Amino acid sequence: MATLGTKLARLRTKKGYSQQQVADLLHISQPAYHKWETDTSKPGFESVAKLCEIFEVEINELLEDGSTIISNNTFDSCSSNVIGNAYNPVFNINSSAMMESILKNQQDITQMMDAQNKLIESLIDKLKA
């Protein structure tokens, strides 16, 4: 089973990119990207989505076979999901449906923020007039 770092290195090499080039595309430093390839640290969800775009792979392709963003691919003991003594389920982060849902939610949040910014700009313009 290949780690996420190993997959990133293979995909980067296959595309003919240097670590610096990929880091530039991600708007991060080369040392930060190097840590991902050496499995010293893990990228966040947005970075994983950008990596999929850069390397032209599906998110499950990048994350399957034991690669993890979050240790053991689960959220255990998330107190925010517990109401009273209710059971706290474990979520599989490698689930493509889960990842698609998370990415969709992020897109929706971005759209709402854009709309909110436009409203604020409109209000500021009215106050100036």
Coordinates of C-alpha atoms in Angstrom, one line a residue:
M1 CA 0.0 0.0 0.0
A2 CA 1.4 3.3 -1.1
T3 CA 1.3 6.3 1.3
L4 CA -0.1 9.6 0.3
G5 CA 3.4 11.0 0.1
T6 CA 4.5 8.2 -2.2
K7 CA 1.6 8.8 -4.5
L8 CA 2.2 12.5 -4.6
A9 CA 5.8 12.0 -5.5
R10 CA 4.9 9.5 -8.2
L11 CA 2.2 11.7 -9.7
R12 CA 4.5 14.8 -9.6
T13 CA 7.2 12.8 -11.4
K14 CA 4.8 11.5 -13.9
K15 CA 3.7 15.0 -14.8
G16 CA 7.3 16.2 -15.0
Y17 CA 6.9 18.8 -12.2
S18 CA 9.4 19.8 -9.6
Q19 CA 8.4 20.1 -6.0
Q20 CA 8.7 23.9 -6.4
Q21 CA 6.4 23.9 -9.4
V22 CA 3.7 22.0 -7.5
A23 CA 4.1 24.2 -4.5
D24 CA 3.8 27.3 -6.6
L25 CA 0.5 25.9 -8.1
L26 CA -0.8 25.3 -4.6
H27 CA 0.5 28.7 -3.4
I28 CA 2.5 27.1 -0.6
S29 CA 6.3 26.8 0.1
Q30 CA 8.4 24.0 -1.4
P31 CA 9.4 22.8 2.1
A32 CA 5.7 22.5 3.1
Y33 CA 5.0 20.5 -0.1
H34 CA 8.1 18.4 0.6
K35 CA 6.6 17.5 4.0
W36 CA 3.6 16.0 2.3
E37 CA 5.7 13.9 0.0
T38 CA 7.7 12.6 2.9
D39 CA 4.6 12.0 5.0
T40 CA 5.9 14.3 7.7
S41 CA 2.6 16.2 7.5
K42 CA -0.7 15.9 5.7
P43 CA -2.5 18.4 3.4
G44 CA -5.9 19.7 4.3
F45 CA -9.1 19.1 2.3
E46 CA -8.8 22.1 0.0
S47 CA -5.2 21.2 -0.8
V48 CA -6.2 17.6 -1.6
A49 CA -8.8 18.9 -4.0
K50 CA -6.3 21.2 -5.7
L51 CA -3.8 18.3 -5.9
C52 CA -6.4 16.2 -7.7
E53 CA -6.9 19.0 -10.2
I54 CA -3.1 19.4 -10.7
F55 CA -2.5 15.7 -11.1
E56 CA -5.8 15.1 -12.9
V57 CA -6.9 12.3 -10.6
E58 CA -10.0 11.5 -8.7
I59 CA -9.9 12.1 -5.0
N60 CA -10.5 8.5 -4.1
E61 CA -7.6 7.5 -6.4
L62 CA -5.3 9.8 -4.3
L63 CA -6.6 8.6 -0.9
E64 CA -7.3 4.9 -1.4
D65 CA -5.0 2.1 -0.3
G66 CA -4.3 3.3 3.2
S67 CA -3.4 6.9 2.5
T68 CA -4.9 9.2 5.0
I69 CA -5.6 12.8 5.5
I70 CA -6.6 12.2 9.1
S71 CA -5.1 9.4 11.1
N72 CA -6.9 6.1 10.6
N73 CA -9.4 7.7 8.3
T74 CA -11.8 8.2 11.1
F75 CA -13.1 11.0 13.3
D76 CA -13.4 9.3 16.7
S77 CA -14.8 11.0 19.8
C78 CA -15.9 14.3 18.1
S79 CA -17.7 15.9 21.0
S80 CA -19.5 18.2 18.5
N81 CA -21.4 15.2 17.2
V82 CA -22.5 14.0 20.6
I83 CA -25.9 15.2 22.0
G84 CA -26.3 14.1 25.5
N85 CA -25.3 10.5 25.7
A86 CA -26.0 9.8 22.1
Y87 CA -23.7 7.5 20.2
N88 CA -21.0 9.2 18.2
P89 CA -20.6 7.5 14.8
V90 CA -17.3 7.0 13.0
F91 CA -17.0 8.6 9.6
N92 CA -14.9 7.0 6.8
I93 CA -12.9 9.9 5.3
N94 CA -12.0 7.7 2.2
S95 CA -15.7 7.5 1.3
S96 CA -16.0 9.2 -2.1
A97 CA -19.6 10.3 -1.2
M98 CA -18.3 11.9 2.0
M99 CA -15.5 13.7 0.2
E100 CA -17.9 14.9 -2.5
S101 CA -20.3 16.2 0.2
I102 CA -17.5 18.0 2.0
L103 CA -16.3 19.6 -1.3
K104 CA -19.9 20.6 -2.2
N105 CA -20.4 22.2 1.2
Q106 CA -17.2 24.2 0.8
Q107 CA -18.4 25.4 -2.6
D108 CA -21.8 26.4 -1.1
I109 CA -20.0 28.3 1.7
T110 CA -17.8 30.1 -0.8
Q111 CA -20.9 31.1 -2.9
M112 CA -22.7 32.4 0.3
M113 CA -19.6 34.4 1.3
D114 CA -19.4 35.9 -2.2
A115 CA -23.1 36.9 -2.0
Q116 CA -22.5 38.3 1.5
N117 CA -19.5 40.4 0.3
K118 CA -21.6 41.8 -2.6
L119 CA -24.3 42.8 -0.1
I120 CA -21.8 44.5 2.2
E121 CA -20.2 46.3 -0.7
S122 CA -23.7 47.5 -1.8
L123 CA -24.5 48.8 1.7
I124 CA -21.1 50.6 1.9
D125 CA -21.8 52.2 -1.5
K126 CA -25.3 53.3 -0.3
L127 CA -23.8 54.8 2.9
K128 CA -21.2 56.7 0.9
A129 CA -24.0 58.3 -1.3

